[in-house]
Coordinates of C-alpha atoms in Angstrom, one line a residue:
X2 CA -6.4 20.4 -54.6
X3 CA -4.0 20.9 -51.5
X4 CA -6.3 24.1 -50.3
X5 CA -9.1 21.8 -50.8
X6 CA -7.5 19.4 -48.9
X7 CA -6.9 21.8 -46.4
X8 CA -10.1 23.1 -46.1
X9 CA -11.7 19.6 -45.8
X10 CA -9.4 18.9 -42.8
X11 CA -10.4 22.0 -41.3
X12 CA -13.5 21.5 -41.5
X13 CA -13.5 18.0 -40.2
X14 CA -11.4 19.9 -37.2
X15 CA -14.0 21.7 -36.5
X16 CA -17.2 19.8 -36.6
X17 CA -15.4 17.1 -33.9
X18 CA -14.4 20.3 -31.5
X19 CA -18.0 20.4 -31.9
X20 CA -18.6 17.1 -31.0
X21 CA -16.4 17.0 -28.9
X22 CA -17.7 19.8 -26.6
X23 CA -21.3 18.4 -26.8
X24 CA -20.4 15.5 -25.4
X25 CA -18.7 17.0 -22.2
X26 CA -21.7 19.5 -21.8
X27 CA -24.5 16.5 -22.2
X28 CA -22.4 14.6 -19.0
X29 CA -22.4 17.5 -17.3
X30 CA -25.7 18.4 -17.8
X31 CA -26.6 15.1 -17.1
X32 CA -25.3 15.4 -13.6
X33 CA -27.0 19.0 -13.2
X34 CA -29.9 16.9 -13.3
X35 CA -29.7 13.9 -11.7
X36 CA -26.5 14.6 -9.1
X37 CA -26.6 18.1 -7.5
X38 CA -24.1 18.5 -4.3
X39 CA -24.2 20.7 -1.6
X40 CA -20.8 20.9 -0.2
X41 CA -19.1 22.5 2.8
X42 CA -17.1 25.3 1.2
X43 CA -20.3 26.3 -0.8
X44 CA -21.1 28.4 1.6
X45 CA -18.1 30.9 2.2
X46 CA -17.6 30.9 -1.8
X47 CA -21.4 32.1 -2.2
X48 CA -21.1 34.2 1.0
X49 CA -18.2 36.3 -0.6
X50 CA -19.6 36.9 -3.6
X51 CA -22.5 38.0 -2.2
X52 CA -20.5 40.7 -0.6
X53 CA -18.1 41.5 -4.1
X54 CA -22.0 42.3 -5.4
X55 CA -23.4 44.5 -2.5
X56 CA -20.2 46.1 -0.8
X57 CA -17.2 45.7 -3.0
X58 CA -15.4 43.5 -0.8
X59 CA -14.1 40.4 -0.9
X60 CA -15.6 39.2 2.9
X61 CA -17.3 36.4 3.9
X62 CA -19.1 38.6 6.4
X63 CA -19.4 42.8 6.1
X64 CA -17.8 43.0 9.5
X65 CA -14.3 41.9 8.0
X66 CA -12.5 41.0 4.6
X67 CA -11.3 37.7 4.1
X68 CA -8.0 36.5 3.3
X69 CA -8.8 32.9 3.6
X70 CA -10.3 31.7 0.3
X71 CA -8.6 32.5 -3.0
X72 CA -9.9 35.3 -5.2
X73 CA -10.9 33.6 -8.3
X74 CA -13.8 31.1 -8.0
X75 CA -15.5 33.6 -5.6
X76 CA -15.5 36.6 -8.6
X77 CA -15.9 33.9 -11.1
X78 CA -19.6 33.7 -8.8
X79 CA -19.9 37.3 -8.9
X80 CA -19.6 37.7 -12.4
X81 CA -22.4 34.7 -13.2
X82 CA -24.3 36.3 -10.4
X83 CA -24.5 39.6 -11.9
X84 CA -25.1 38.2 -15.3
X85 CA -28.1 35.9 -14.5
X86 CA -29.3 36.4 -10.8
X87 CA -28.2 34.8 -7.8
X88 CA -28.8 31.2 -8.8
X89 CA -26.9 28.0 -8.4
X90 CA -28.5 26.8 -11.9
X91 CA -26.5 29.7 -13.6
X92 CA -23.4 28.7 -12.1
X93 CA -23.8 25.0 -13.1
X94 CA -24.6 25.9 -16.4
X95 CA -21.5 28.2 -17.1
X96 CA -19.4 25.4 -15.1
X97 CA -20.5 23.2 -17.9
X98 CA -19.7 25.3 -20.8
X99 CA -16.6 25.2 -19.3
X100 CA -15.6 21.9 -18.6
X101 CA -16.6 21.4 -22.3
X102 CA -14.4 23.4 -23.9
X103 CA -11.7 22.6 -21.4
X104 CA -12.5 19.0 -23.8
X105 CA -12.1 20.8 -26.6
X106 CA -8.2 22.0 -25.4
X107 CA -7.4 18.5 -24.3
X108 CA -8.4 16.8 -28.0
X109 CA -6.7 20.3 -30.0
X110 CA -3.7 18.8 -27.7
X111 CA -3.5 15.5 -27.8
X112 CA -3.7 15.8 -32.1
X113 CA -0.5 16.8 -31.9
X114 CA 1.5 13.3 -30.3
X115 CA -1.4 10.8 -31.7
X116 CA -3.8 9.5 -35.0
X117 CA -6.7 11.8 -34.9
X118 CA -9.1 8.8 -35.0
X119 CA -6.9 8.4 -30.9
X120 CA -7.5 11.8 -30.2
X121 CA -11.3 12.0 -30.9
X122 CA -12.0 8.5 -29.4
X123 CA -9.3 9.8 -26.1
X124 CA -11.0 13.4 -26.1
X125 CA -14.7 12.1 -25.9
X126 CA -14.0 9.7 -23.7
X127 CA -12.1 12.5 -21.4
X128 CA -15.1 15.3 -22.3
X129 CA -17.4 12.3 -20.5
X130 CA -15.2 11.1 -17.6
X131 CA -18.0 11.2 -15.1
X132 CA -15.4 11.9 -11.6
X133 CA -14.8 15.7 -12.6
X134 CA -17.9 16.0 -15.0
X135 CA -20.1 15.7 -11.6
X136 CA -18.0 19.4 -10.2
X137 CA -20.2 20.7 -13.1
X138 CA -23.0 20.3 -10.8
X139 CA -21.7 21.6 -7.2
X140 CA -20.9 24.9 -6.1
X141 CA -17.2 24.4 -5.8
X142 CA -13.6 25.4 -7.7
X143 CA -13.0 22.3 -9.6
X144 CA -14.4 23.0 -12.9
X145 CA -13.0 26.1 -13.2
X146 CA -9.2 24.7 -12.1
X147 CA -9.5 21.5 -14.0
X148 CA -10.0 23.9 -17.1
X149 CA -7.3 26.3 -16.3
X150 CA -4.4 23.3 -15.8
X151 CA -5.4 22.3 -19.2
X152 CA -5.5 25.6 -20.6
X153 CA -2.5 26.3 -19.2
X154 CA -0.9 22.7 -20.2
X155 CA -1.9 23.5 -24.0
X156 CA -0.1 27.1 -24.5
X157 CA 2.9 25.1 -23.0
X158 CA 3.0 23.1 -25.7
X159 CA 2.0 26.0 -28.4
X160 CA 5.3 27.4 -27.3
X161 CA 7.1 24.9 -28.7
X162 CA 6.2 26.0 -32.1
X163 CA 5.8 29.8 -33.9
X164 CA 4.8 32.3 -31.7
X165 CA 6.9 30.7 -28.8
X166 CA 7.3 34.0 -26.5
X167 CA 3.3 34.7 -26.9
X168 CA 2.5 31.1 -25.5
X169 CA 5.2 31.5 -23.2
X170 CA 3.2 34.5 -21.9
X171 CA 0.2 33.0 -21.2
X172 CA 1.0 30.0 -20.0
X173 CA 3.0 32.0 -17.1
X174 CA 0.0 33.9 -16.7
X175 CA -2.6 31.0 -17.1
X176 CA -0.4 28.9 -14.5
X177 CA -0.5 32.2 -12.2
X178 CA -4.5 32.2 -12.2
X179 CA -4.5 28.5 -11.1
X180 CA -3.1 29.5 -8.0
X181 CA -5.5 32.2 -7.5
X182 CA -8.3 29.3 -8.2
X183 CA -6.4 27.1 -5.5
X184 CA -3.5 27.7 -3.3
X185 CA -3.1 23.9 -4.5
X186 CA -1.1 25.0 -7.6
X187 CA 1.2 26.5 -6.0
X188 CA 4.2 25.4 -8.1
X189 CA 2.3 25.7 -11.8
X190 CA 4.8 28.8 -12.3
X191 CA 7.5 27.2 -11.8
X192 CA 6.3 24.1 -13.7
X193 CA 5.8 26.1 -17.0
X194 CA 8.7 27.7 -16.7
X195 CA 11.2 24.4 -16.7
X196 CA 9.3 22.8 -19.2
X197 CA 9.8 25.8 -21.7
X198 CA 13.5 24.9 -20.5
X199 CA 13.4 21.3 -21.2
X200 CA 11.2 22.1 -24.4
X201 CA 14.4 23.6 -26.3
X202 CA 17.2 22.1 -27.5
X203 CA 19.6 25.2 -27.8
X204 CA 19.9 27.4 -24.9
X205 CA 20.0 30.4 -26.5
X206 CA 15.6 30.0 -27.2
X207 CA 15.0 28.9 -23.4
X208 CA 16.1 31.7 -21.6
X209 CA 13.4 34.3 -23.5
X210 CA 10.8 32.7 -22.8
X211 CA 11.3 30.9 -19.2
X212 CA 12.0 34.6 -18.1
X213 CA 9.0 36.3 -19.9
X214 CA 6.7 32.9 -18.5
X215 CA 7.7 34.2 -14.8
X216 CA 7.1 37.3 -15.1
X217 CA 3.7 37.2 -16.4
X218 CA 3.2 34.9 -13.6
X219 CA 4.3 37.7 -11.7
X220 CA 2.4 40.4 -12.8
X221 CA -0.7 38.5 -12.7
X222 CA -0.2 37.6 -8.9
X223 CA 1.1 40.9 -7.7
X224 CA -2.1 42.8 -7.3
X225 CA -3.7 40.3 -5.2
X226 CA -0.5 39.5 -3.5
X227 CA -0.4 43.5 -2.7
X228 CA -4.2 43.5 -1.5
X229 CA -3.4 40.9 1.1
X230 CA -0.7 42.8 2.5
X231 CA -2.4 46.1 2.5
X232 CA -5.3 44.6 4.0
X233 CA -3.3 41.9 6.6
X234 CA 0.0 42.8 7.0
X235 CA 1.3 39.6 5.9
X236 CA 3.0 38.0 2.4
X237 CA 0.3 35.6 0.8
X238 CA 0.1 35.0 -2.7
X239 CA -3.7 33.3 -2.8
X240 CA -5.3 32.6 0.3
X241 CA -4.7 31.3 4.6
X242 CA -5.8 28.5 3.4
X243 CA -2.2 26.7 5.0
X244 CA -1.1 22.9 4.9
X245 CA -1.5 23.0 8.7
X246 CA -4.6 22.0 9.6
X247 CA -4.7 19.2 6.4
X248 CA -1.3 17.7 7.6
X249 CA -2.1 17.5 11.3
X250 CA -5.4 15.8 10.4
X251 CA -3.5 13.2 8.6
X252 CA -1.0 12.9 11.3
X253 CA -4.2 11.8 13.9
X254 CA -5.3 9.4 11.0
X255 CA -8.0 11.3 10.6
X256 CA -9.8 10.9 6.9
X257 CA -12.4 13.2 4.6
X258 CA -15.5 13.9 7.2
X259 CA -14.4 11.0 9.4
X260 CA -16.3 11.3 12.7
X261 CA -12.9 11.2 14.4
X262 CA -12.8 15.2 13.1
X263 CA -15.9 15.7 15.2
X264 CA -14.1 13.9 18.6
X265 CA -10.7 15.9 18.0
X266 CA -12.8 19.0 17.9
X267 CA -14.2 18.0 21.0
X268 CA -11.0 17.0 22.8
X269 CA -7.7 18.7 21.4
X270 CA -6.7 22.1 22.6
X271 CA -5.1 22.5 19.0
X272 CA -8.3 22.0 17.2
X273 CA -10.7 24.0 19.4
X274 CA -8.5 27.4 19.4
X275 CA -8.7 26.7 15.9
X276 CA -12.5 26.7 15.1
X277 CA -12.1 29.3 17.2
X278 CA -10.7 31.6 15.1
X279 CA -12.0 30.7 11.9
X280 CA -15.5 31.0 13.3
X281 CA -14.9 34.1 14.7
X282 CA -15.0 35.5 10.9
X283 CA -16.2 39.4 11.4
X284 CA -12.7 39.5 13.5
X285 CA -10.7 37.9 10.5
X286 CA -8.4 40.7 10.1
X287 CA -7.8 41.4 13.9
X288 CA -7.0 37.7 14.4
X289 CA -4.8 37.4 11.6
X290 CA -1.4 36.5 12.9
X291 CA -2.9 34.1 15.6
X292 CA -4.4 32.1 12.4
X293 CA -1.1 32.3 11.0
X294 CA 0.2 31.3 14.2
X295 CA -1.9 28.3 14.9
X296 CA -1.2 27.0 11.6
X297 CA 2.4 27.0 12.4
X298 CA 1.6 25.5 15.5
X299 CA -0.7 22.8 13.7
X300 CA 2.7 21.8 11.4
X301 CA 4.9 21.2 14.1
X302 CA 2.8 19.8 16.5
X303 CA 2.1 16.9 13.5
X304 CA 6.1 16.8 12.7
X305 CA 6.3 16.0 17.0
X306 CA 3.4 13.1 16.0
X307 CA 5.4 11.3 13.3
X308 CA 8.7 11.7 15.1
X309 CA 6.9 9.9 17.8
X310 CA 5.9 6.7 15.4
X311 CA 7.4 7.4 12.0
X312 CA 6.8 4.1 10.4
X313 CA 3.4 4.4 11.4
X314 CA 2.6 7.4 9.7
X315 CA 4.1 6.3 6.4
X316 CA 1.7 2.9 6.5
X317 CA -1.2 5.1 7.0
X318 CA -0.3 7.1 4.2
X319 CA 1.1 4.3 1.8
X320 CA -3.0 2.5 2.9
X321 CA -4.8 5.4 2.2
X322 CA -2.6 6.7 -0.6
X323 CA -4.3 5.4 -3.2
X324 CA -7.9 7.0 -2.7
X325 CA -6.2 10.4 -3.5
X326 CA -6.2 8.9 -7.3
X327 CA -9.0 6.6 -7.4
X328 CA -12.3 6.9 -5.9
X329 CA -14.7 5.3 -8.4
X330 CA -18.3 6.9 -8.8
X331 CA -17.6 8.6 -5.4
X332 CA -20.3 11.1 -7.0
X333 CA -23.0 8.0 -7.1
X334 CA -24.4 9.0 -3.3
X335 CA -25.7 11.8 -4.6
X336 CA -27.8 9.9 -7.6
X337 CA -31.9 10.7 -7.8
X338 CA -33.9 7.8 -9.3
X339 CA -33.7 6.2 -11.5
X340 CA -29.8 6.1 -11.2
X341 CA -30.6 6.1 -6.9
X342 CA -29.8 3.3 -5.2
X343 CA -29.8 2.8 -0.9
X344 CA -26.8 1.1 -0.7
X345 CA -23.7 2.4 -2.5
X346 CA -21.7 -1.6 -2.6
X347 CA -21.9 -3.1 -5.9
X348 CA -22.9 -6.4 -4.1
X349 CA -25.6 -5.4 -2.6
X350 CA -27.3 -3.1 -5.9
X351 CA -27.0 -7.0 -7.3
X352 CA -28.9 -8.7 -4.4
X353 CA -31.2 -6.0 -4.2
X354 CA -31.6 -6.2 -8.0
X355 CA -31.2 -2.3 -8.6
X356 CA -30.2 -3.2 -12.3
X357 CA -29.6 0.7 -13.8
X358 CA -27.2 2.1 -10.9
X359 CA -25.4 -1.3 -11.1
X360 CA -25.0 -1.4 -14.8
X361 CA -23.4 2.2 -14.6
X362 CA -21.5 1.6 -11.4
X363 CA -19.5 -1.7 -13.6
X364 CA -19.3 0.2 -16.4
X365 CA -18.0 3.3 -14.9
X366 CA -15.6 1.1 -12.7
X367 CA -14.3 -0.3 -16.2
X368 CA -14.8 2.4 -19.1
X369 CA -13.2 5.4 -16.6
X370 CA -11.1 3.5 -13.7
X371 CA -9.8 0.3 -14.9
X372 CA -9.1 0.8 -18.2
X373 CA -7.4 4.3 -17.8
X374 CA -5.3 3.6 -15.0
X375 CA -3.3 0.6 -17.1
X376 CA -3.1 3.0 -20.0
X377 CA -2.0 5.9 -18.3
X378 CA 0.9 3.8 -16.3
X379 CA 1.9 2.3 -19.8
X380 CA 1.5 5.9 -21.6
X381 CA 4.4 7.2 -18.4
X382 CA 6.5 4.2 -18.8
X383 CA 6.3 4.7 -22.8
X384 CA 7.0 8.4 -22.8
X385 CA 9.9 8.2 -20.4
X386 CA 12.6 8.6 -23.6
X387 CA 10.8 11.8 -24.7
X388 CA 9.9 13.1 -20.9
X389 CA 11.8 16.8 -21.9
X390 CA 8.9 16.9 -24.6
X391 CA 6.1 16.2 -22.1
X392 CA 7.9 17.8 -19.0
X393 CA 4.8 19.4 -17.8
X394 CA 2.8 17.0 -17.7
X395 CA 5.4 14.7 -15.7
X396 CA 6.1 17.7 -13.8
X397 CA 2.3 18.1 -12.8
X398 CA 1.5 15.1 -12.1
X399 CA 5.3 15.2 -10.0
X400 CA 3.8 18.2 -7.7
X401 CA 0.3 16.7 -6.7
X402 CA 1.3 13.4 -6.1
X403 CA 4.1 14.3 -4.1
X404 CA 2.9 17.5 -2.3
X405 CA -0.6 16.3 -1.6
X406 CA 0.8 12.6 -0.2
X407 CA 1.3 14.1 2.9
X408 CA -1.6 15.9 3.0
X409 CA -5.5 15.4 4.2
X410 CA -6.5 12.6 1.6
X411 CA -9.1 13.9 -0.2
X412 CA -9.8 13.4 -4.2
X413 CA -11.3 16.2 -5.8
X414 CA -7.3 17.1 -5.1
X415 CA -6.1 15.1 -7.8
X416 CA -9.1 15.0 -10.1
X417 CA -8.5 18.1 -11.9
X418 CA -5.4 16.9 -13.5
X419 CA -6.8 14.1 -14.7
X420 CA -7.8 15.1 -18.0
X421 CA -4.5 16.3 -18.6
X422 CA -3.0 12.6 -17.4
X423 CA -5.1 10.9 -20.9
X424 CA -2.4 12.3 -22.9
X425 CA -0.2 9.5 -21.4
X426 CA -3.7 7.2 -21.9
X427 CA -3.9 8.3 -25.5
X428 CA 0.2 7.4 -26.3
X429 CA -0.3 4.0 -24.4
X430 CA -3.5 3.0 -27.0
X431 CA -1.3 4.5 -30.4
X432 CA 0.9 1.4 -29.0
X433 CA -1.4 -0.9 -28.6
X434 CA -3.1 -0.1 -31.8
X435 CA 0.3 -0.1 -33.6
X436 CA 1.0 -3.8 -32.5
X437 CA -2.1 -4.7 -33.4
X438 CA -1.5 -3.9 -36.7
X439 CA 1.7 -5.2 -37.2
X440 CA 0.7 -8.6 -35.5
X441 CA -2.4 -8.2 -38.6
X442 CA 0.3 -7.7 -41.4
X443 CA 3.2 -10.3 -40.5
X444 CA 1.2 -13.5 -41.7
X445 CA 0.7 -11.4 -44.7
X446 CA 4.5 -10.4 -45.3
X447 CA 4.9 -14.1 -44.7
X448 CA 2.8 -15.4 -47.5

């Protein structure tokens, strides 16, 4: 009876992992369809692995190699390219087989803290969540970073259990490749490793693994780290793609494709020597060090702008702060009919009577925005007693919302942690549930 048992709950396992990545690959393919992107960075991601495929190397022009996007999305490109021709439908299509298993990961973790009835209902719900489900669709790292942090996330908490130094393993090496994905992640490494730390109770079991989690980090960054050298000169782990440029942008106030951008490239010295050199890409590795140098130069010239009016930096920030995290159906521009609409405001889809993109702007404002964000702040303030259980989650969601606050605002920066932010969603509704119940059974106990 107990193998029975057994088998009947695999089994039941199994068919909502199914379900479960279904659902994430029918939004995604829903957005393949109906909201396509064409974004900016498209073009030097394509561009280099165009050159991976015909020369070898990594370049976003033959005349020079490149140094200034990270490695990974651009072979990930390659590799689809190679496979099934040089087609953006190919990419979408594997982007969406990822982001649905990356759904899988998230409900095979969050079974372990919650009722499985929670972590079905949290995991669909997740597998749908339209904000990252529409990177599925665009030509861009998202996807494939969102998936890694939850990959990543989920052999952190394996190692908690048997085979603790295997999982220790790959997660330093899983938290490695997300930096190759985006320079972004810089601290994963060090994430892992002091949540395998705060994971243990004795300290004789934390020092095995924390040390074996950094050095497969290690190892997996070393040979690109050596290629840069080789190749530039200089120490990079990823990529030149520096907070310089990002952080002087959001000392001039400047916001995500703001037309101000277009004036200060017009106007400051700073920002024309600049384009300069990153336009002047078949002289990448000749012009190395003065990238490197007007990226220092960026950083200190925006430290000179906040000394100058400190308070007013911070109110910018603290105004536009919020937009990092919450930019509801920012994907909606891109909509063809029957989900089109001319105007983007809510009010005016009303006046205007465009019933179907107004129905799913409200809903997605309340089913995916709304809704989470309460749960998510109660699933923090409810985990706080047990936060060396959940450390890497608290610890990820520590290092973007800290490191990218000063930063160019932009959101597809915080997105991809997202999925890993409904475990705290998923403990919030166990409590609510839990009341709920108990508030059911007192008149009974009463009686």
């Amino acid at each position: 009876m107990k193998e029975a048992g057994n088998f009947s709950e695999d089994g039941a396992r199994l068919s909502w992992c199914l379900i479960i990545f279904g659902i994430g690959l029918l939004s995604r393919t829903f957005f393949i369809i109906f909201s396509s992107f064409t974004s900016g960075d498209q073009r030097d991601y394509t561009s280099i692995a165009h050159n991976i495929l015909n020369s070898g190397q990594f370049a976003i022009t033959p005349a020079s190699p490149t140094i200034f996007r990270p490695p990974m999305y651009p072979f990930f490109l390659a590799l689809i390219y190679r496979l099934f021709g040089e087609h953006n439908e190919a990419v979408w299509i594997a982007q969406a087989l990822i982001g649905a298993a990356a759904g899988v990961i998230l409900y095979l973790i969050l079974r372990r803290f919650v009722s499985e009835g929670n972590a079905r209902f949290t995991a669909a719900l997740a597998a749908i969540y339209p904000n990252l489900s529409f990177y599925a669709a665009t030509v861009l790292a998202e996807t494939l970073l969102s998936a890694g942090i939850v990959l990543m996330v989920y052999f952190v908490y394996r190692a908690r259990g048997e085979r603790q130094l295997l999982f220790s393993i790959l997660a330093g090496a899983t938290a490695a490749l997300t930096i190759l994905i985006s320079p972004r992640l810089m601290g994963a490494p060090l994430i892992v490793a002091a949540s395998l730390w705060f994971g243990q109770s004795k300290a004789q079991r934390r020092i095995k693994p924390v040390l074996l989690s950094l050095c497969a980090a290690l190892l997996v960054l070393t040979p690109w780290t050596v290629r840069n050298y080789a190749t530039f000169g200089i120490f990079n782990l990823a990529s030149m793609q520096g907070p310089g440029l990002p952080f002087w942008l959001t000392t001039k106030r400047v916001e995500v494709y703001d037309w101000k951008w277009v004036e200060l490239r017009r106007t400051e010295p700073l920002m024309q020597r600049y384009d300069e050199l990153h336009n002047d890409e078949a002289s990448e590795q000749r012009l190395i060090k003065e990238r490197a140098s007007i990226e220092r130069a960026m950083l200190w010239d925006g430290v000179k702008v906040i000394w100058a009016d400190p308070f007013g930096y911070v109110k910018d920030r603290a105004y536009k702060y919020p937009r990092l995290w919450f930019q509801p159906a920012a994907y909606a521009g891109n909509f063809q009919k029957p989900f089109a609409s001319q105007n983007m405001r809510l009010s005016q889809m009303i006046e205007e009577r465009a019933i179907i993109p107004a129905t799913a702007r409200i809903l997605s404002l309340i089913i995916f925005t709304l809704i989470p964000t309460v749960l998510v702040i109660c699933g923090i303030i409810i985990l706080l007693p047990r936060w060396k259980e959940h450390a890497v989650v608290y610890m990820l969601l520590a290092w973007v919302a800290l490191v990218q606050a000063p930063l160019f605002i932009e959101y597809r920066f915080t997105v991809v942690i997202h999925p890993v932010l409904a475990i705290f969603s998923a403990v919030a509704l166990e409590k609510c549930l839990a009341l709920m119940r108990n508030r059911r059974l007192k008149p009974s106990v009463k009686s």
